[in-house]
Amino acid sequence: MEDLILSVSDFVGVFNQTIEYAYPNVVVQGELANFRVSKNKWVYFDLKDEYSSVKFFGTIYQLPGPLEDGMMIQVRGNPRLHNLYGFSITVQTMQPVGEGSIKKAAALLEMKLATEGLFDTGRKRALPYPPSKIGLIASGESAAYHDFIKILNERWSGVEVLHADVQVQGDAAPVQIVKALEYLNTHEDVEVIVVTRGGGSAEDLGAFSTEQVTRAVAGSRTPTIVAIGHEVDISLAELAADQRASTPSNAAQLLVPDKSTEIEKLVAARKYLFDLVQQKFKDQKSNFKEIQKRLRENLESFVQETKHNLELKAQILKAFSPTAALTRGYAIIRNNDKIIKSVKDVKSGDKLGIRVSDGTINAVTE
Amino acid sequence: MKVKKTDYKILNTELDDVLNKLQSEDLDVDEAVVLYERGIAITKELETYLREAENKVAKIKASFS
């Protein structure tokens, strides 16, 4: 059989066709080496293990965050033979794997985002309490979703929940969470957005520490509460949220008051209202008593004063009384009942009556 | 009156207002009685709302993948 001779370009074409058929995409895991970013857009790196090294090519948009050589990375991509630059795998998605690398990547990203101010406490907004409409980003199948709804129903009434069912782990999770945040932000009546999932390994929770999810949470126009049920590490999305809750149930507790406590408060308010109005009646009653007392006192002093005035006038009257003058030695002299005021009023031989304090003396003029 | 969900906060604020007014001293008994009746009505409306209203959960149909 004669050898098939191909041109270089044909070889590239046939090779790519074959590899695309056999491995439309591959997932390769290895240690990151020679990582570099070109023109702030293109990303070149190698993944290696003890015996081999493979080149990769991608864009900065596929980066999960800042990376460093030496980290364990898992890449999903398409193997391609480039017509000029040789073989490489074109990156579709990539993420750090293994506890150490995930933590290292998260630490690098945390530092970068903290420098930008995404976690500043000054950015935190108050959550509406209680909200009337909640946007909920969670997996509909998850215990987190059911726990949140259960506690919400136990605690409060009349809340509307708009649920965005998303994957909360795996490659698709970050994009879905970001899209759900964008979607819920278009609903102006949604007053708060809850992003939640249950606990898991650092790898399971990776989506909540990706740059895109963290930025989307920080950039949300609607206030956010992020509740990732785990114990040790806090995800970056939680740091960027307006409020962090320790578990999905805790998120519900933070968002709404407890119905039975509120009802107790209402009953107490009714009693208080009753007491207040009773007090008003009592105050009014004692006001009346006070007024009556004052009226009585006024009347008494008026009577006293009048009495005193009368006595005073009586004394004055008494002082001016003619009989009072008679006791002091004065006398009234009458001539035929006419009071004598002058010597001209009498002539010799007139019979006069002289009135003194205790009687009348009859006399005759000479 | 049936309380709508958006009324809860408004009514709660009105209840606080009623209590504050009732605590002020320059209020005659007639005014106090009117406020008292309004306050009692609000607490009953809110209690009924809390006991009877239900939360609604709607799943968004849009796909996020």
XYZ file of C-alpha atoms in Angstrom:
431
model
C 0.000 0.000 0.000
C 1.315 3.372 -1.018
C 1.872 5.943 1.695
C -0.629 8.775 1.764
C 1.288 11.974 1.384
C -0.331 15.011 2.911
C 0.541 18.651 2.735
C 1.300 20.216 6.128
C -2.000 22.081 6.113
C -3.889 18.917 5.169
C -2.169 17.085 7.994
C -3.288 19.806 10.432
C -6.821 19.565 9.055
C -6.991 15.745 9.218
C -5.393 15.683 12.661
C -7.859 18.212 14.077
C -10.821 16.423 12.514
C -9.717 13.104 13.970
C -8.982 14.437 17.397
C -12.236 16.398 17.460
C -14.103 13.196 16.649
C -12.238 11.122 19.220
C -11.982 13.765 21.991
C -14.409 16.651 21.469
C -13.187 17.851 24.813
C -10.886 16.533 27.468
C -10.418 17.194 31.134
C -6.793 17.328 32.144
C -5.434 17.848 35.596
C -1.879 18.802 36.461
C 0.484 21.276 37.997
C 0.436 24.770 36.561
C 3.686 25.947 34.991
C 4.859 28.835 32.820
C 1.633 30.720 33.458
C 1.576 34.050 31.668
C -0.952 36.589 30.435
C -0.352 38.384 27.160
C -1.830 41.752 26.147
C -4.123 41.532 29.159
C -6.281 39.066 27.260
C -4.527 35.848 26.184
C -3.466 33.237 28.690
C -0.719 30.682 28.077
C 0.359 27.960 30.445
C 1.450 24.350 30.745
C 0.088 21.569 32.853
C 2.659 19.024 33.871
C 3.179 15.965 35.947
C 6.253 13.940 36.732
C 6.775 12.773 33.163
C 4.869 15.060 30.771
C 3.960 18.614 29.986
C 1.127 19.912 27.746
C 0.508 23.440 26.493
C -2.772 25.253 27.009
C -4.204 28.418 25.573
C -7.167 30.496 26.716
C -8.431 33.973 27.584
C -8.482 35.785 30.902
C -12.296 35.480 30.953
C -11.935 31.783 31.655
C -9.670 32.283 34.654
C -11.259 31.410 38.001
C -9.142 34.148 39.589
C -5.474 34.891 40.075
C -3.310 31.780 39.630
C 0.283 30.923 40.414
C 2.663 28.327 39.097
C 2.698 25.217 41.228
C -1.075 25.054 41.783
C -3.014 21.937 40.837
C -5.415 22.916 38.069
C -8.153 21.052 36.272
C -8.886 22.204 32.728
C -11.671 21.252 30.374
C -10.765 22.096 26.805
C -10.479 21.178 23.127
C -7.224 19.674 21.880
C -6.081 21.543 18.756
C -3.101 21.495 16.496
C -2.423 25.075 15.467
C -1.176 25.539 11.934
C 1.741 27.688 13.109
C 2.247 27.271 16.836
C 1.811 23.559 17.306
C -0.285 21.529 19.701
C -2.227 23.026 22.604
C -5.477 22.559 24.413
C -7.888 25.494 24.087
C -9.395 26.178 27.504
C -13.160 26.047 28.018
C -13.149 26.129 31.800
C -10.476 25.824 34.433
C -10.365 25.648 38.170
C -7.931 24.907 40.947
C -8.294 21.467 42.536
C -7.097 19.979 45.768
C -7.422 21.675 49.129
C -4.048 23.441 48.933
C -4.488 24.895 45.459
C -8.072 25.967 46.067
C -7.038 27.755 49.238
C -4.063 29.346 47.556
C -6.207 30.533 44.634
C -8.863 31.816 46.999
C -6.251 33.672 49.060
C -4.829 35.337 45.956
C -8.286 36.315 44.736
C -9.329 37.516 48.170
C -6.304 39.774 48.335
C -7.007 41.178 44.885
C -10.711 41.851 45.530
C -10.056 43.221 49.013
C -7.629 45.719 47.501
C -10.408 46.814 45.156
C -12.641 47.385 48.193
C -15.266 44.732 47.412
C -15.404 43.572 51.023
C -15.394 47.005 52.692
C -17.858 47.276 55.538
C -18.781 50.748 54.310
C -20.404 49.144 51.249
C -22.782 47.003 53.301
C -26.406 48.017 53.052
C -29.181 47.351 55.532
C -31.602 44.602 54.548
C -35.334 45.332 54.467
C -37.025 43.902 57.578
C -39.226 42.106 56.811
C -39.025 42.122 53.000
C -42.208 41.512 51.040
C -40.469 39.918 48.055
C -37.328 37.776 48.184
C -35.224 36.531 45.287
C -33.809 33.105 46.140
C -30.859 31.615 44.308
C -30.507 27.957 45.267
C -30.761 24.494 43.863
C -34.415 23.459 43.982
C -33.369 19.932 44.946
C -31.176 20.998 47.840
C -31.768 20.718 51.560
C -30.672 24.375 51.699
C -33.679 25.413 49.601
C -36.116 23.363 51.679
C -34.617 24.531 54.980
C -34.864 28.166 53.931
C -38.503 27.874 52.816
C -39.446 25.843 55.916
C -38.028 28.385 58.356
C -39.482 31.258 56.344
C -42.952 29.683 56.524
C -42.610 28.977 60.231
C -41.561 32.511 61.018
C -43.483 34.833 58.762
C -46.496 35.287 56.466
C -47.248 36.901 53.166
C -43.752 36.897 51.705
C -43.357 36.271 48.000
C -40.328 34.225 46.992
C -39.013 34.243 43.447
C -36.827 31.171 43.114
C -34.018 30.903 40.583
C -33.156 27.211 40.358
C -29.422 26.961 39.673
C -26.611 24.483 40.034
C -24.536 25.360 43.066
C -21.507 23.252 42.261
C -19.672 22.130 39.179
C -18.455 23.999 36.122
C -21.831 25.493 35.256
C -22.524 26.847 38.734
C -20.703 30.230 38.594
C -22.301 31.276 35.293
C -25.757 30.197 36.438
C -25.453 32.014 39.753
C -24.259 35.194 38.009
C -27.097 35.026 35.459
C -29.648 34.436 38.211
C -28.319 37.487 40.092
C -28.572 39.569 36.924
C -32.097 38.298 36.278
C -33.325 39.006 39.809
C -31.760 42.461 39.672
C -34.132 43.286 36.802
C -37.088 42.781 39.166
C -37.454 46.052 41.013
C -39.935 44.641 43.512
C -37.430 42.051 44.738
C -36.175 43.679 47.936
C -33.418 41.244 48.844
C -31.578 38.413 47.096
C -30.627 35.298 49.043
C -27.858 33.082 47.652
C -27.620 29.800 49.497
C -26.426 26.220 49.518
C -25.624 23.627 52.147
C -22.167 22.687 53.366
C -19.628 20.707 51.420
C -15.965 20.305 50.696
C -13.845 23.272 49.619
C -14.202 21.988 46.060
C -18.017 21.755 46.293
C -18.191 25.335 47.505
C -15.717 26.616 44.923
C -18.357 28.454 42.863
C -18.964 30.858 45.762
C -15.349 31.918 45.826
C -14.971 32.505 42.100
C -14.226 36.000 40.914
C -17.318 36.222 38.726
C -19.759 35.213 41.482
C -18.028 37.415 44.062
C -18.130 40.414 41.720
C -21.768 39.759 40.819
C -22.734 39.638 44.509
C -20.768 42.812 45.259
C -22.291 44.550 42.232
C -25.888 43.569 42.925
C -28.192 46.601 42.960
C -30.552 44.686 45.224
C -29.142 43.992 48.714
C -27.805 40.455 49.144
C -27.510 37.868 51.860
C -25.254 34.902 51.204
C -25.618 31.788 53.317
C -23.303 28.892 52.660
C -23.703 26.168 55.225
C -20.212 25.215 56.190
C -18.087 25.606 59.214
C -14.520 26.695 58.704
C -13.873 28.932 55.724
C -15.960 31.820 54.561
C -16.494 32.046 50.819
C -15.628 35.270 49.011
C -19.250 35.732 47.952
C -20.166 35.853 51.643
C -17.539 38.531 52.251
C -18.914 40.560 49.344
C -22.564 40.218 50.417
C -24.384 42.903 52.386
C -24.963 40.296 55.055
C -23.651 36.816 55.701
C -25.682 34.044 57.290
C -24.200 30.877 58.730
C -26.811 28.509 57.259
C -29.858 28.678 54.957
C -32.105 28.570 58.049
C -30.107 31.385 59.609
C -30.693 33.472 56.462
C -34.461 33.076 56.918
C -34.120 34.006 60.602
C -32.195 37.153 59.747
C -34.679 38.192 57.075
C -38.006 37.957 58.896
C -39.201 38.318 62.494
C -40.806 35.435 64.349
C -44.568 35.430 63.837
C -45.474 34.166 67.317
C -43.275 36.819 68.964
C -44.912 39.477 66.788
C -48.382 38.245 67.753
C -47.381 38.388 71.437
C -46.232 41.962 70.847
C -49.590 42.827 69.262
C -51.465 41.383 72.247
C -49.195 43.388 74.572
C -49.819 46.497 72.450
C -53.587 46.040 72.902
C -53.196 45.862 76.679
C -50.940 48.892 76.629
C -53.475 50.811 74.521
C -56.179 49.936 77.036
C -54.002 51.034 79.964
C -53.164 54.294 78.228
C -56.769 55.198 77.553
C -57.765 54.167 81.099
C -55.052 56.469 82.371
C -56.506 59.280 80.269
C -59.884 58.749 81.935
C -58.281 58.687 85.382
C -56.346 61.852 84.597
C -59.507 63.530 83.383
C -61.404 62.456 86.521
C -58.732 63.765 88.820
C -58.724 66.953 86.765
C -62.417 67.387 87.472
C -61.843 66.789 91.176
C -59.087 69.337 91.146
C -61.331 71.867 89.411
C -64.161 71.198 91.900
C -61.748 71.626 94.790
C -60.486 74.873 93.387
C -64.031 76.112 92.786
C -64.958 75.294 96.378
C -61.873 77.005 97.704
C -62.571 80.064 95.555
C -66.144 80.224 96.767
C -65.090 79.996 100.398
C -62.566 82.755 100.083
C -65.096 84.889 98.197
C -67.567 84.495 101.057
C -64.869 85.305 103.597
C -63.833 88.376 101.708
C -67.396 89.628 101.321
C -68.017 89.112 105.003
C -64.909 91.009 105.882
C -65.897 93.853 103.542
C -69.306 94.032 105.097
C -67.860 94.229 108.585
C -65.567 96.991 107.479
C -68.428 98.958 105.984
C -70.515 98.398 109.093
C -67.745 99.857 111.211
C -67.473 102.884 108.935
C -71.229 103.280 109.034
C -71.152 103.024 112.790
C -68.492 105.710 112.967
C -70.671 108.062 110.972
C -73.828 107.295 112.950
C -75.298 110.407 114.778
C -76.031 108.351 117.863
C -72.314 107.521 118.020
C -71.621 111.284 118.234
C -74.205 111.623 121.081
C -72.279 109.080 123.170
C -69.202 111.260 122.778
C -71.151 114.222 124.403
C -72.713 115.879 121.386
C -76.450 116.728 121.500
C -79.200 117.420 118.963
C -81.444 120.340 119.846
C -84.881 120.579 118.314
C -87.328 123.460 118.409
C -90.764 122.103 117.550
C -89.068 119.135 115.766
C -86.868 121.487 113.735
C -83.122 120.949 114.351
C -81.401 124.120 115.658
C -78.266 124.901 113.737
C -77.977 128.642 114.589
C -78.797 131.057 117.459
C -81.126 132.680 114.994
C -83.321 129.627 115.048
C -84.507 130.376 118.606
C -86.034 133.246 120.534
C -86.584 133.744 124.189
C -89.206 131.462 125.736
C -88.994 128.729 123.053
C -89.378 125.231 124.423
C -86.503 123.105 123.229
C -85.937 119.352 123.255
C -82.249 118.406 123.804
C -81.480 114.893 122.588
C -78.531 113.215 124.349
C -77.337 109.625 124.119
C -79.771 108.191 126.637
C -82.835 110.462 126.346
C -84.298 113.958 125.761
C -84.034 116.960 128.093
C -86.773 119.599 127.853
C -85.590 123.185 128.325
C -86.786 126.765 127.845
C -84.623 129.537 126.366
C -84.141 132.805 128.285
C -60.349 45.716 56.169
C -58.180 42.996 54.665
C -54.473 43.665 55.084
C -52.398 43.438 51.930
C -48.782 42.360 52.207
C -47.449 45.826 51.481
C -49.626 47.277 54.256
C -47.862 45.462 57.066
C -45.067 47.948 57.537
C -47.390 50.929 57.005
C -49.857 49.664 59.600
C -47.078 48.855 62.048
C -45.791 52.418 61.713
C -49.319 53.755 62.234
C -49.619 51.644 65.397
C -46.399 53.177 66.765
C -47.806 56.577 65.891
C -51.062 55.878 67.749
C -49.129 54.713 70.840
C -46.918 57.793 70.770
C -49.895 60.134 70.489
C -51.701 58.358 73.307
C -48.679 58.825 75.526
C -48.601 62.570 74.945
C -50.292 64.541 77.702
C -52.151 67.205 75.762
C -54.853 64.909 74.523
C -58.474 64.998 75.593
C -60.494 61.892 76.341
C -62.494 62.044 73.098
C -59.335 62.052 71.012
C -57.850 59.299 73.173
C -60.885 57.072 72.596
C -60.669 57.531 68.816
C -56.955 56.662 68.859
C -57.570 53.695 71.131
C -60.184 52.260 68.799
C -57.888 52.728 65.791
C -54.993 51.098 67.644
C -57.063 48.067 68.629
C -58.326 47.723 65.039
C -54.759 47.804 63.681
C -53.490 45.150 66.101
C -56.390 42.882 65.163
C -55.804 43.384 61.441
C -52.103 42.627 61.803
C -52.735 39.562 63.921
C -55.252 38.168 61.433
C -52.776 38.834 58.639
C -49.980 36.990 60.443
C -52.225 34.045 61.261
C -53.892 33.707 57.871
C -51.534 34.937 55.142
C -49.335 32.411 53.364
C -45.952 32.716 51.732
C -45.897 32.223 47.992
C -43.010 30.578 46.186
C -42.760 30.968 42.424
C -40.098 29.230 40.395
C -38.549 31.359 37.687
C -39.057 29.769 34.313
C -36.041 31.420 32.663
C -32.997 29.242 32.208
C -29.701 30.355 33.694
C -27.399 27.938 31.855
